[in-house]
mmCIF file of C-alpha atoms and ligand atoms in Angstrom:
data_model
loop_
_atom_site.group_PDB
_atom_site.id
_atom_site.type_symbol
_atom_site.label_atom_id
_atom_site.label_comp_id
_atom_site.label_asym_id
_atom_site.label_seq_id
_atom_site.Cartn_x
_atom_site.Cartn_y
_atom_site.Cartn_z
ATOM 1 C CA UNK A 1 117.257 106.541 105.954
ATOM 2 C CA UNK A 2 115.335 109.824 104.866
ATOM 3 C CA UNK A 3 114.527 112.168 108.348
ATOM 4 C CA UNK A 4 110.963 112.405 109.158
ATOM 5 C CA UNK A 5 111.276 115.823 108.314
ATOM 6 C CA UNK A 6 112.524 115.448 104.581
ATOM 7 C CA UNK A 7 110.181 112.886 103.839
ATOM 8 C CA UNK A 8 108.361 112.954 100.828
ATOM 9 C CA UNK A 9 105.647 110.303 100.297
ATOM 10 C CA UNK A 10 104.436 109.503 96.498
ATOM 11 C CA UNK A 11 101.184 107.045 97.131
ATOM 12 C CA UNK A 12 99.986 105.113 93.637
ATOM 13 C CA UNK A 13 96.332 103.567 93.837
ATOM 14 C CA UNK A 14 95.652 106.407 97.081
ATOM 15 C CA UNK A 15 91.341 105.768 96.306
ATOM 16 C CA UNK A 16 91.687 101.991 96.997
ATOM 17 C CA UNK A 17 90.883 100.337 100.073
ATOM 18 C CA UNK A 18 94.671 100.669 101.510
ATOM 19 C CA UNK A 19 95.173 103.543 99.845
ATOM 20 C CA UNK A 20 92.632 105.544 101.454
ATOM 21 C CA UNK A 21 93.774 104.779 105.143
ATOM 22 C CA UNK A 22 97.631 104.818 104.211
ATOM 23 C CA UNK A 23 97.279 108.380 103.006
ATOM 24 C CA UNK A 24 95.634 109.667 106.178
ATOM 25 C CA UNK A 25 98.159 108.282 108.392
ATOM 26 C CA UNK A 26 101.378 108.907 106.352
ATOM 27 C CA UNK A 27 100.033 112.637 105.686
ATOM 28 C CA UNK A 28 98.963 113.179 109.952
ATOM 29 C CA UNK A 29 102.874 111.605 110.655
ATOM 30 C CA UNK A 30 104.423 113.484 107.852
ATOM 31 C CA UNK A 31 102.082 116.479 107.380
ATOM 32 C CA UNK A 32 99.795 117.038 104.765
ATOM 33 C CA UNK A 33 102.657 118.659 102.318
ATOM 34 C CA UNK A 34 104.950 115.781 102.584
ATOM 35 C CA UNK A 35 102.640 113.106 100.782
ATOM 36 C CA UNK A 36 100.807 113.091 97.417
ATOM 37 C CA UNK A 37 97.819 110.777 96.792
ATOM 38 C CA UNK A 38 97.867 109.463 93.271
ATOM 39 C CA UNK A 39 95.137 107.101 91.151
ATOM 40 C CA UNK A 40 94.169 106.222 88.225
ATOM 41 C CA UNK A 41 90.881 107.519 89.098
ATOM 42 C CA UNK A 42 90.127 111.466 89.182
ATOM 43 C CA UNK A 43 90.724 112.571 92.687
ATOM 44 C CA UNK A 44 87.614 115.421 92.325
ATOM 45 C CA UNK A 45 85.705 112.703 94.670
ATOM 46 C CA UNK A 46 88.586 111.654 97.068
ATOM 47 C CA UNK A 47 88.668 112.363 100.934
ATOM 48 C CA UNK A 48 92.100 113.395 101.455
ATOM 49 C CA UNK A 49 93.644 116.659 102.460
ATOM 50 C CA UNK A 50 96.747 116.294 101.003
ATOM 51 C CA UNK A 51 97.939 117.294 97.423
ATOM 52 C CA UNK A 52 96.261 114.664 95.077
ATOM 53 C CA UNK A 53 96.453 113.738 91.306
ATOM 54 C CA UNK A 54 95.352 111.319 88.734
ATOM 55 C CA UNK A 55 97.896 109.295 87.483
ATOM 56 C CA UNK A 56 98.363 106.107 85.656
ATOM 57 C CA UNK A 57 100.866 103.983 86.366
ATOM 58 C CA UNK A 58 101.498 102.396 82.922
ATOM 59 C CA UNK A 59 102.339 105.959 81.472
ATOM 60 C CA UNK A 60 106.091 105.378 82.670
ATOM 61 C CA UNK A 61 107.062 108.906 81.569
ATOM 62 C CA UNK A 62 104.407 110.317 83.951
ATOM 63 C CA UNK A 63 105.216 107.507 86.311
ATOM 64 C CA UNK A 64 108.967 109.161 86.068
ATOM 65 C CA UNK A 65 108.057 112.778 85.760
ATOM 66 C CA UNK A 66 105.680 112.556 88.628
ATOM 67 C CA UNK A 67 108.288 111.121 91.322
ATOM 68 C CA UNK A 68 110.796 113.301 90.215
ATOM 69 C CA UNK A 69 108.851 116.568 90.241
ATOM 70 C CA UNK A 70 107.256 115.872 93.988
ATOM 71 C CA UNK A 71 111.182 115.170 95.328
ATOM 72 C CA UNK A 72 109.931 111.874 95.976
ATOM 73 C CA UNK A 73 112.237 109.717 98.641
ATOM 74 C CA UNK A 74 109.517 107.146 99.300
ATOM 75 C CA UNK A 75 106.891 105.438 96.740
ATOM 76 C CA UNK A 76 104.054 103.168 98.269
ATOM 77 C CA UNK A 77 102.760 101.426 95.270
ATOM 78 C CA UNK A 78 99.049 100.046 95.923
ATOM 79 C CA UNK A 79 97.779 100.339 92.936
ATOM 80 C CA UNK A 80 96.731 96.779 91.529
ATOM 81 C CA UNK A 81 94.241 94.447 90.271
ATOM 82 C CA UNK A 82 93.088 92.132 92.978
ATOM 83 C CA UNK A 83 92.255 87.979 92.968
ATOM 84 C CA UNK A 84 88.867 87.867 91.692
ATOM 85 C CA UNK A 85 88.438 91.029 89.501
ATOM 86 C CA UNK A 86 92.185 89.899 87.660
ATOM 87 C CA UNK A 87 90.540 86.817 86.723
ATOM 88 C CA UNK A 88 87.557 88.313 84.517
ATOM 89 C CA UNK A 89 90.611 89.760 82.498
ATOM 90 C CA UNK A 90 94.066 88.207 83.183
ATOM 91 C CA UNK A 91 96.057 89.908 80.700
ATOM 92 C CA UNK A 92 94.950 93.125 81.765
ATOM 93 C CA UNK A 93 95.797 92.310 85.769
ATOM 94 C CA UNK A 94 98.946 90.940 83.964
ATOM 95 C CA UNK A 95 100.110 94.615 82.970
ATOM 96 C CA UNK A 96 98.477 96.337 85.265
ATOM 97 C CA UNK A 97 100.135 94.283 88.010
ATOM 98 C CA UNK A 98 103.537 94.005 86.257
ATOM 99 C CA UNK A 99 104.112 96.816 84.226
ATOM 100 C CA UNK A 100 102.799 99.377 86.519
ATOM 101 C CA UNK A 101 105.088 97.966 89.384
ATOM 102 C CA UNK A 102 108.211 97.833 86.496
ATOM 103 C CA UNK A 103 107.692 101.997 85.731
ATOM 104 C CA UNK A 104 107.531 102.205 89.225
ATOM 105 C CA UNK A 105 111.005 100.036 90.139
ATOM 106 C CA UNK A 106 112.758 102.229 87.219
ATOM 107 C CA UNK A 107 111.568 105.698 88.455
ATOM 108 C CA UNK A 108 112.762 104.647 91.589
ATOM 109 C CA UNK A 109 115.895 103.316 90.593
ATOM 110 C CA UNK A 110 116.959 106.586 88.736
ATOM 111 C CA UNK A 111 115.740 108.797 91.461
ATOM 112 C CA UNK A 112 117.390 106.655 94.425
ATOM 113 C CA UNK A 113 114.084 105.977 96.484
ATOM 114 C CA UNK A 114 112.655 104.036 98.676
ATOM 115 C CA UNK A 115 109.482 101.553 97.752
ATOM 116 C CA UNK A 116 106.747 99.599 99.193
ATOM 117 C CA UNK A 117 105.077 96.592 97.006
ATOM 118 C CA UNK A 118 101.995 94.682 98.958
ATOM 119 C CA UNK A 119 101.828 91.173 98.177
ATOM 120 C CA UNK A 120 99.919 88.979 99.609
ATOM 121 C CA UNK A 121 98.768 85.280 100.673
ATOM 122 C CA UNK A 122 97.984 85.044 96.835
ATOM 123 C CA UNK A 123 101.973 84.194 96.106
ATOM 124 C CA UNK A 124 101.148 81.136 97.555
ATOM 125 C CA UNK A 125 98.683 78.425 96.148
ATOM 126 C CA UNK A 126 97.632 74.990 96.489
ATOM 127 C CA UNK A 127 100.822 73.243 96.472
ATOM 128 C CA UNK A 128 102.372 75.317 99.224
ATOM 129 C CA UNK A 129 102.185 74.167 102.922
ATOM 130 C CA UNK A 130 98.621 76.201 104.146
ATOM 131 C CA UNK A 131 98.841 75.700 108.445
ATOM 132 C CA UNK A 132 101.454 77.647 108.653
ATOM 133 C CA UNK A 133 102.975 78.658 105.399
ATOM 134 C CA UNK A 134 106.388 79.181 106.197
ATOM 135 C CA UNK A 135 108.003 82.626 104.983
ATOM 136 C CA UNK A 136 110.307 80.547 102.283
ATOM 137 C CA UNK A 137 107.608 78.145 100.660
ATOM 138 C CA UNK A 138 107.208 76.725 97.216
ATOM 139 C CA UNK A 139 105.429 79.446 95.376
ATOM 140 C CA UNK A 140 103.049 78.128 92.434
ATOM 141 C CA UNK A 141 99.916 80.355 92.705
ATOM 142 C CA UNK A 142 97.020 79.544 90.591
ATOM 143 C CA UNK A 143 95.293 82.770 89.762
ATOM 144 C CA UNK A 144 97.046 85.495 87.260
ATOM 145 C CA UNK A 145 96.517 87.895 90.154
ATOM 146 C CA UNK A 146 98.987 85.231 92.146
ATOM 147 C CA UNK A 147 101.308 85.176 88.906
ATOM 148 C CA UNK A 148 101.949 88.695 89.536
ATOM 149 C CA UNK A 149 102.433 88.757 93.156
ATOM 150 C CA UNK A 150 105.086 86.413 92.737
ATOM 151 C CA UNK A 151 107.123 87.766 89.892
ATOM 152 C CA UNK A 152 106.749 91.403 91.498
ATOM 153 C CA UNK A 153 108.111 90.232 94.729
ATOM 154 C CA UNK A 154 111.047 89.006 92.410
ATOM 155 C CA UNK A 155 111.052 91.895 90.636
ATOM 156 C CA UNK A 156 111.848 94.121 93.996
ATOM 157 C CA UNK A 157 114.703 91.834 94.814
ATOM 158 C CA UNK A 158 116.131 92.234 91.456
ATOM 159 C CA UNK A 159 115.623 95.797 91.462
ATOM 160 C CA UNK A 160 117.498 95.475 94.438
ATOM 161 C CA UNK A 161 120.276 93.278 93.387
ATOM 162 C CA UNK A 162 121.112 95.159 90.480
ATOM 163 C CA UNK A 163 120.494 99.072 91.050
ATOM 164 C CA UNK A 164 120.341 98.816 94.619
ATOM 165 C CA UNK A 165 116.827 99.904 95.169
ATOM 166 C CA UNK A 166 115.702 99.950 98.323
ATOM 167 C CA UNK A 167 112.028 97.806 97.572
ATOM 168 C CA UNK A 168 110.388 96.484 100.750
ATOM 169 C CA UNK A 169 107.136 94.715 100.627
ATOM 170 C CA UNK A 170 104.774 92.270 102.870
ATOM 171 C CA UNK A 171 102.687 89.525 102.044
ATOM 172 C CA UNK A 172 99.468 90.660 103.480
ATOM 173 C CA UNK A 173 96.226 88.988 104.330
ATOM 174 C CA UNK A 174 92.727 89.474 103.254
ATOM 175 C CA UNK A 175 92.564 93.248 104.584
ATOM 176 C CA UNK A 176 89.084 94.767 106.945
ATOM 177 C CA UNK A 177 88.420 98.112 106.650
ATOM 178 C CA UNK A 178 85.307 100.741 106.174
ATOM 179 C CA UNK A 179 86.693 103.894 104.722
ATOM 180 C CA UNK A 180 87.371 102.436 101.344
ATOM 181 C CA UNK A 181 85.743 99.054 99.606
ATOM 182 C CA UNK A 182 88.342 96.378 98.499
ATOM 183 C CA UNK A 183 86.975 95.628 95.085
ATOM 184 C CA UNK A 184 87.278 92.394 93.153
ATOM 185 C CA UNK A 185 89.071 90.596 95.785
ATOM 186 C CA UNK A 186 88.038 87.024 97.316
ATOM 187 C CA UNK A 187 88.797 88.200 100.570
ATOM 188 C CA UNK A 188 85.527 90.959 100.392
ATOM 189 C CA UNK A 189 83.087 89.250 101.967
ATOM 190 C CA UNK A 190 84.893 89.693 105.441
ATOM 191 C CA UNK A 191 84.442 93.631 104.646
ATOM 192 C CA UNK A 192 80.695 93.279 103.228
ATOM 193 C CA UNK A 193 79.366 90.861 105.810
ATOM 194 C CA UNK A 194 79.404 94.371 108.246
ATOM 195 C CA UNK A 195 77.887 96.771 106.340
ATOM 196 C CA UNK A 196 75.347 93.786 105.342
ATOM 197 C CA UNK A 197 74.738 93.172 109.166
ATOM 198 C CA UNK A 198 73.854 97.009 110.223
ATOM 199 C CA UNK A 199 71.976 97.755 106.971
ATOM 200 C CA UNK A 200 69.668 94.377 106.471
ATOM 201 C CA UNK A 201 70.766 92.105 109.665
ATOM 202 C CA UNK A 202 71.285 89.410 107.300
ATOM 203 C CA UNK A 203 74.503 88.386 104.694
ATOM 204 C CA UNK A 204 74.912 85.441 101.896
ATOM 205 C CA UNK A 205 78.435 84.207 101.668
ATOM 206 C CA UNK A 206 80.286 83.640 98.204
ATOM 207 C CA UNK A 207 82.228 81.492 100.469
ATOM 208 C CA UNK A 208 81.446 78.138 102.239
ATOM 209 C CA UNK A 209 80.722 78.709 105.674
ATOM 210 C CA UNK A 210 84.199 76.847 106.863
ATOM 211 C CA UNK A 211 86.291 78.686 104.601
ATOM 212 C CA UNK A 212 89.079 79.523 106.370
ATOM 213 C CA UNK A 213 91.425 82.446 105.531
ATOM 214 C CA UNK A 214 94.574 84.690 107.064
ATOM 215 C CA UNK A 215 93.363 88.413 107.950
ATOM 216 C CA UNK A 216 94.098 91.673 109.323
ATOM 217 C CA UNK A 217 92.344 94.736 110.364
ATOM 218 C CA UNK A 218 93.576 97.621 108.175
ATOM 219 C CA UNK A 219 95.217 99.942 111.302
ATOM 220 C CA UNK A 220 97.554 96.889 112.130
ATOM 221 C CA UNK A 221 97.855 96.536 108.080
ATOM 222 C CA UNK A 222 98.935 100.569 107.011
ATOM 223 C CA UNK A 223 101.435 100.133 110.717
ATOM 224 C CA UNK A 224 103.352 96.999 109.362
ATOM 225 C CA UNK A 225 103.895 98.986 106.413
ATOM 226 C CA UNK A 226 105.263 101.966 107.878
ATOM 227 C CA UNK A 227 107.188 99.981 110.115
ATOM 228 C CA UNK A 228 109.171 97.873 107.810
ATOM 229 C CA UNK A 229 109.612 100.861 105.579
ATOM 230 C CA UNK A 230 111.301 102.432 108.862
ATOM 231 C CA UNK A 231 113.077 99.147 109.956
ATOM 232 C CA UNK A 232 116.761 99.930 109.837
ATOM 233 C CA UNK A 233 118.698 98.550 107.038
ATOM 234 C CA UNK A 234 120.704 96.173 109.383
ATOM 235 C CA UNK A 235 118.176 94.817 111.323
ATOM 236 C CA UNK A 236 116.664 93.179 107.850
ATOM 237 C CA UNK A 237 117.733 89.929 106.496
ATOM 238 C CA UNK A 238 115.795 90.383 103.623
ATOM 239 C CA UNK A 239 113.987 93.523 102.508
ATOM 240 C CA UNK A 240 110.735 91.843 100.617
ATOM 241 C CA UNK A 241 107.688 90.009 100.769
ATOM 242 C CA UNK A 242 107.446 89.279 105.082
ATOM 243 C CA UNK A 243 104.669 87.220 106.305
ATOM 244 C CA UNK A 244 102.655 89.019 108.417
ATOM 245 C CA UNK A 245 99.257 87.827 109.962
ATOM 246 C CA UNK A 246 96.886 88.835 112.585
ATOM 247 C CA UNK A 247 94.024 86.169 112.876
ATOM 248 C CA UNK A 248 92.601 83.381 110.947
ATOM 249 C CA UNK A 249 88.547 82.857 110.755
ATOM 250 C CA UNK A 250 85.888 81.240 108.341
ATOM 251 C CA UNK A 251 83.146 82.854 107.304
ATOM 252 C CA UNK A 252 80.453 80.728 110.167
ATOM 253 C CA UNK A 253 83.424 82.574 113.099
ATOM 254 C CA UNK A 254 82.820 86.079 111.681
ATOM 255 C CA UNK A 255 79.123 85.678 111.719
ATOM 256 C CA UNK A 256 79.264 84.469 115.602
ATOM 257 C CA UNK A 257 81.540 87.155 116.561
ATOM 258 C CA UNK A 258 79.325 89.862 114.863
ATOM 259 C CA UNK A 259 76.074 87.966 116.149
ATOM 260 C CA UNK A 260 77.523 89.256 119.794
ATOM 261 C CA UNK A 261 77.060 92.678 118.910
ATOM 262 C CA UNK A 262 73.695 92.053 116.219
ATOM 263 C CA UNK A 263 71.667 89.903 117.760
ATOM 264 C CA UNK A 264 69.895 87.933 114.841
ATOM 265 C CA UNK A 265 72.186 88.380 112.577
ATOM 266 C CA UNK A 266 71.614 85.544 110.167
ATOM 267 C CA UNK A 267 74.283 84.422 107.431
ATOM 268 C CA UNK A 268 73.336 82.188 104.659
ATOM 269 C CA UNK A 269 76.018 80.778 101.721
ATOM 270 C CA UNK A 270 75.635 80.771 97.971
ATOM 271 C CA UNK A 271 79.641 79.922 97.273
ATOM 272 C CA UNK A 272 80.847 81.580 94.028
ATOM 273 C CA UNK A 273 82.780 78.483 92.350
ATOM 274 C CA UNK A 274 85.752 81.212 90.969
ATOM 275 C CA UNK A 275 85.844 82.549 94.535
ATOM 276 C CA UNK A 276 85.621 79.278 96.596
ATOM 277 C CA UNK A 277 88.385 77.677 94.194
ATOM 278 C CA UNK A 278 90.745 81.072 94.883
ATOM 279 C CA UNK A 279 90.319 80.726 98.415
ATOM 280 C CA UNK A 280 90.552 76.971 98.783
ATOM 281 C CA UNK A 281 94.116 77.170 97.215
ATOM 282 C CA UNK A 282 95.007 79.914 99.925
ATOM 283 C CA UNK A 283 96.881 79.601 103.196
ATOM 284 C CA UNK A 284 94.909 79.018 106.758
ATOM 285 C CA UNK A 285 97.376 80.925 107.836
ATOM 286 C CA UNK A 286 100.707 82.609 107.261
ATOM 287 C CA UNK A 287 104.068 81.916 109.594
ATOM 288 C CA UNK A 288 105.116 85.362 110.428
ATOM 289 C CA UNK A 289 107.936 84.626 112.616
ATOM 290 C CA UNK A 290 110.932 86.323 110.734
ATOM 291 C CA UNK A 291 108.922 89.675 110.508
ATOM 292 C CA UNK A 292 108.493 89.245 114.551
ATOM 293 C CA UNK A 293 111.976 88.558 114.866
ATOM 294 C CA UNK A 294 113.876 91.051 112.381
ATOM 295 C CA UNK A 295 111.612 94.421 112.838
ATOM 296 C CA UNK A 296 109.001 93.387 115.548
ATOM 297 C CA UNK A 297 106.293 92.774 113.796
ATOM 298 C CA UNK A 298 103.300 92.517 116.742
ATOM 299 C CA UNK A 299 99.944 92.590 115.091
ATOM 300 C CA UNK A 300 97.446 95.023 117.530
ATOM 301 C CA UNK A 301 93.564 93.635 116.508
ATOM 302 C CA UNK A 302 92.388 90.101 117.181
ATOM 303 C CA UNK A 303 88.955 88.920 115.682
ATOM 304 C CA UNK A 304 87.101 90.337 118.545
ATOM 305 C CA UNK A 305 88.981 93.889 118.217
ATOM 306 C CA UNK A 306 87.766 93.483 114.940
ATOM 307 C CA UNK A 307 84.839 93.429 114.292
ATOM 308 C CA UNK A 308 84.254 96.119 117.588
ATOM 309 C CA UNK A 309 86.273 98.590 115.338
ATOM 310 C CA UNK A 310 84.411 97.845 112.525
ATOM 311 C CA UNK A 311 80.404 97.622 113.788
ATOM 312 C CA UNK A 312 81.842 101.299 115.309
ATOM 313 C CA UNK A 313 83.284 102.745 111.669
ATOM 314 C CA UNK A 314 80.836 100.773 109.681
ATOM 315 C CA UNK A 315 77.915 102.279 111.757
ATOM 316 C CA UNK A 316 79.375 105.699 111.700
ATOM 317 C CA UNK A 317 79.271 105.674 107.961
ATOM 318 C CA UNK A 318 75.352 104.982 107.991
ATOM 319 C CA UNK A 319 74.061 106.020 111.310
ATOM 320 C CA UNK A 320 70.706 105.732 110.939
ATOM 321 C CA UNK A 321 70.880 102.025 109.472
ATOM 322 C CA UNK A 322 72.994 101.330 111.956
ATOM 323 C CA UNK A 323 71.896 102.734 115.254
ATOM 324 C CA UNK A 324 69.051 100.507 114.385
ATOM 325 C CA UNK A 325 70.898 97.094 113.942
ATOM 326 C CA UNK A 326 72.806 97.699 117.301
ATOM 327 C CA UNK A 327 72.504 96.946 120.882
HETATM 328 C C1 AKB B 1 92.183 89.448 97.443
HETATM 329 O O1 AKB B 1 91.279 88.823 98.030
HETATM 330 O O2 AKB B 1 92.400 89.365 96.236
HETATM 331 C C2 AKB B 1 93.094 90.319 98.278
HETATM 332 C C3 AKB B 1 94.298 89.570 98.734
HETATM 333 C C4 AKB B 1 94.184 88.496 99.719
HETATM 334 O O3 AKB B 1 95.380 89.869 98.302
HETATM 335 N N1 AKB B 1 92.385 90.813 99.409
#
């Protein structure tokens, strides 16, 4: 395992919703100099304070050249297409998902680093057991965006198997967070009902109002990932693709738990047929016992935690809107 001190942190999709938050806490750990934020987009508009670049993670020579150049010993590769936006073009998710992830796996391999590869509740679909989904479960997603999620997690243990790459990833949950939007995902609507609720005390739901889904607040989210990257070798009976979870909630829960905070909040639902049939095939909840038991995986925000974190960032993003929708 790389010292703290020698660390050098390459981030791929560093504008997107985990991105954003990954690359403030790796860089404050690390310092600044020790990580590089990389997207596809052009990082003139990006928040962080650490050494930043466009890159695109299909060109595998700049894919190679890049991780070599910044010395890297760790890659966290976030950038993807997510659930509902891989849909509208599946063969693009398809090699943006896949190919970026293989250019990543090979720069890795010939440099000898380390990499983390977020999947997510996605790998499973309707066929797999949803209350709990166990951590080994029969895998037959049904979106393209699922397709991918599954063959990269067996892509990392591959990579593994044969040139000894040291690829850990986690199945994550529909993600909350306010510093960056999610974008094309099926989970969003747990992100937009709060900026909906302090700007116009009122949300409609591309999801049924009993919808229920896995999630996590982002801090516990960017921690697992820095912990299992941490976890020591030995402690790990397998390196990829944990179950981790933090709380479970429909869409009518949310809108109670933020009605405690906005009073008169009011939630109406317009499902999205695409979306609804994406999350209907989706776990209630993921089994997340083996990442408890081999790196102590302890989630940190419950529902309540929540949405207190995020009426507080949320509202200090639009203060004016929201010092008026608050008690
Ligand atoms: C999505 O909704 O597509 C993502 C996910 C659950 O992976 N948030």
């Amino acid at each position: 395992m790389t010292p703290p001190e020698a660390r050098r942190i390459l981030v791929t999709g560093a504008a997107g919703q985990i991105g954003t938050e990954l690359v403030s806490t790796v860089a404050e750990r690390y310092g600044p100099g020790a990580v590089l934020a990389t997207d596809v987009r052009d990082p003139a508009g990006w928040a962080h304070d650490c050494p930043a670049m466009q890159l695109n993670c299909l060109d595998a020579a700049a894919v190679r050249r890049t991780v070599d150049d910044f010395g890297t010993t760790a890659v966290f590769h976030l950038a993807a297409v997510l659930s509902a936006a891989g849909e509208a073009s599946p063969s693009a998710a398809y090699r943006t998902n896949m190919d970026g992830l293989l250019n990543v796996l090979e720069a890795a391999a010939a440099v000898g680093c380390q990499v983390f590869v977020p999947s997510s509740i996605a790998a499973f679909g309707p066929t797999s057991p949803r209350d709990p989904t166990p951590q080994a479960a029969l895998q037959r997603p049904t979106t393209i965006y699922g397709v991918t999620k599954v063959a990269g997690e067996l892509l990392c243990d591959y990579y593994h198997a044969r040139f000894g790459v040291d690829a850990r990833g986690l199945r994550f949950p529909g993600l909350i967070s306010y510093s960056a939007p999610p974008g094309g995902g099926t989970t969003d609507y747990a992100v937009e009902i709060f900026h909906a609720a302090l700007e116009d005390r009122r949300y409609t739901c591309f999801l049924r109002p009993d919808t229920r889904m896995d999630m996590m607040y982002m801090a516990d989210a960017i921690r697992a990932a820095v912990e299992l990257m941490d976890a020591p070798v030995e402690a790990l009976t397998h390196r990829n693709a944990f179950n981790v979870t933090a709380m479970q909630f429909t869409p009518a829960e949310l809108a109670e738990a933020i009605r405690v905070h906005v009073p008169g909040f009011e939630i109406e639902y317009d499902p999205d047929p695409l979306r609804q049939s994406i999350a209907d095939s989706w776990p209630d909840r993921l089994d997340d016992s083996e990442a408890r038991s081999q790196w102590g995986w302890q989630p940190e925000y419950d529902l309540s935690a929540t949405v207190s974190a995020m009426l507080d960032g949320v509202g200090r993003l639009a203060p004016v809107q929201a010092g008026s929708a608050r008690r």
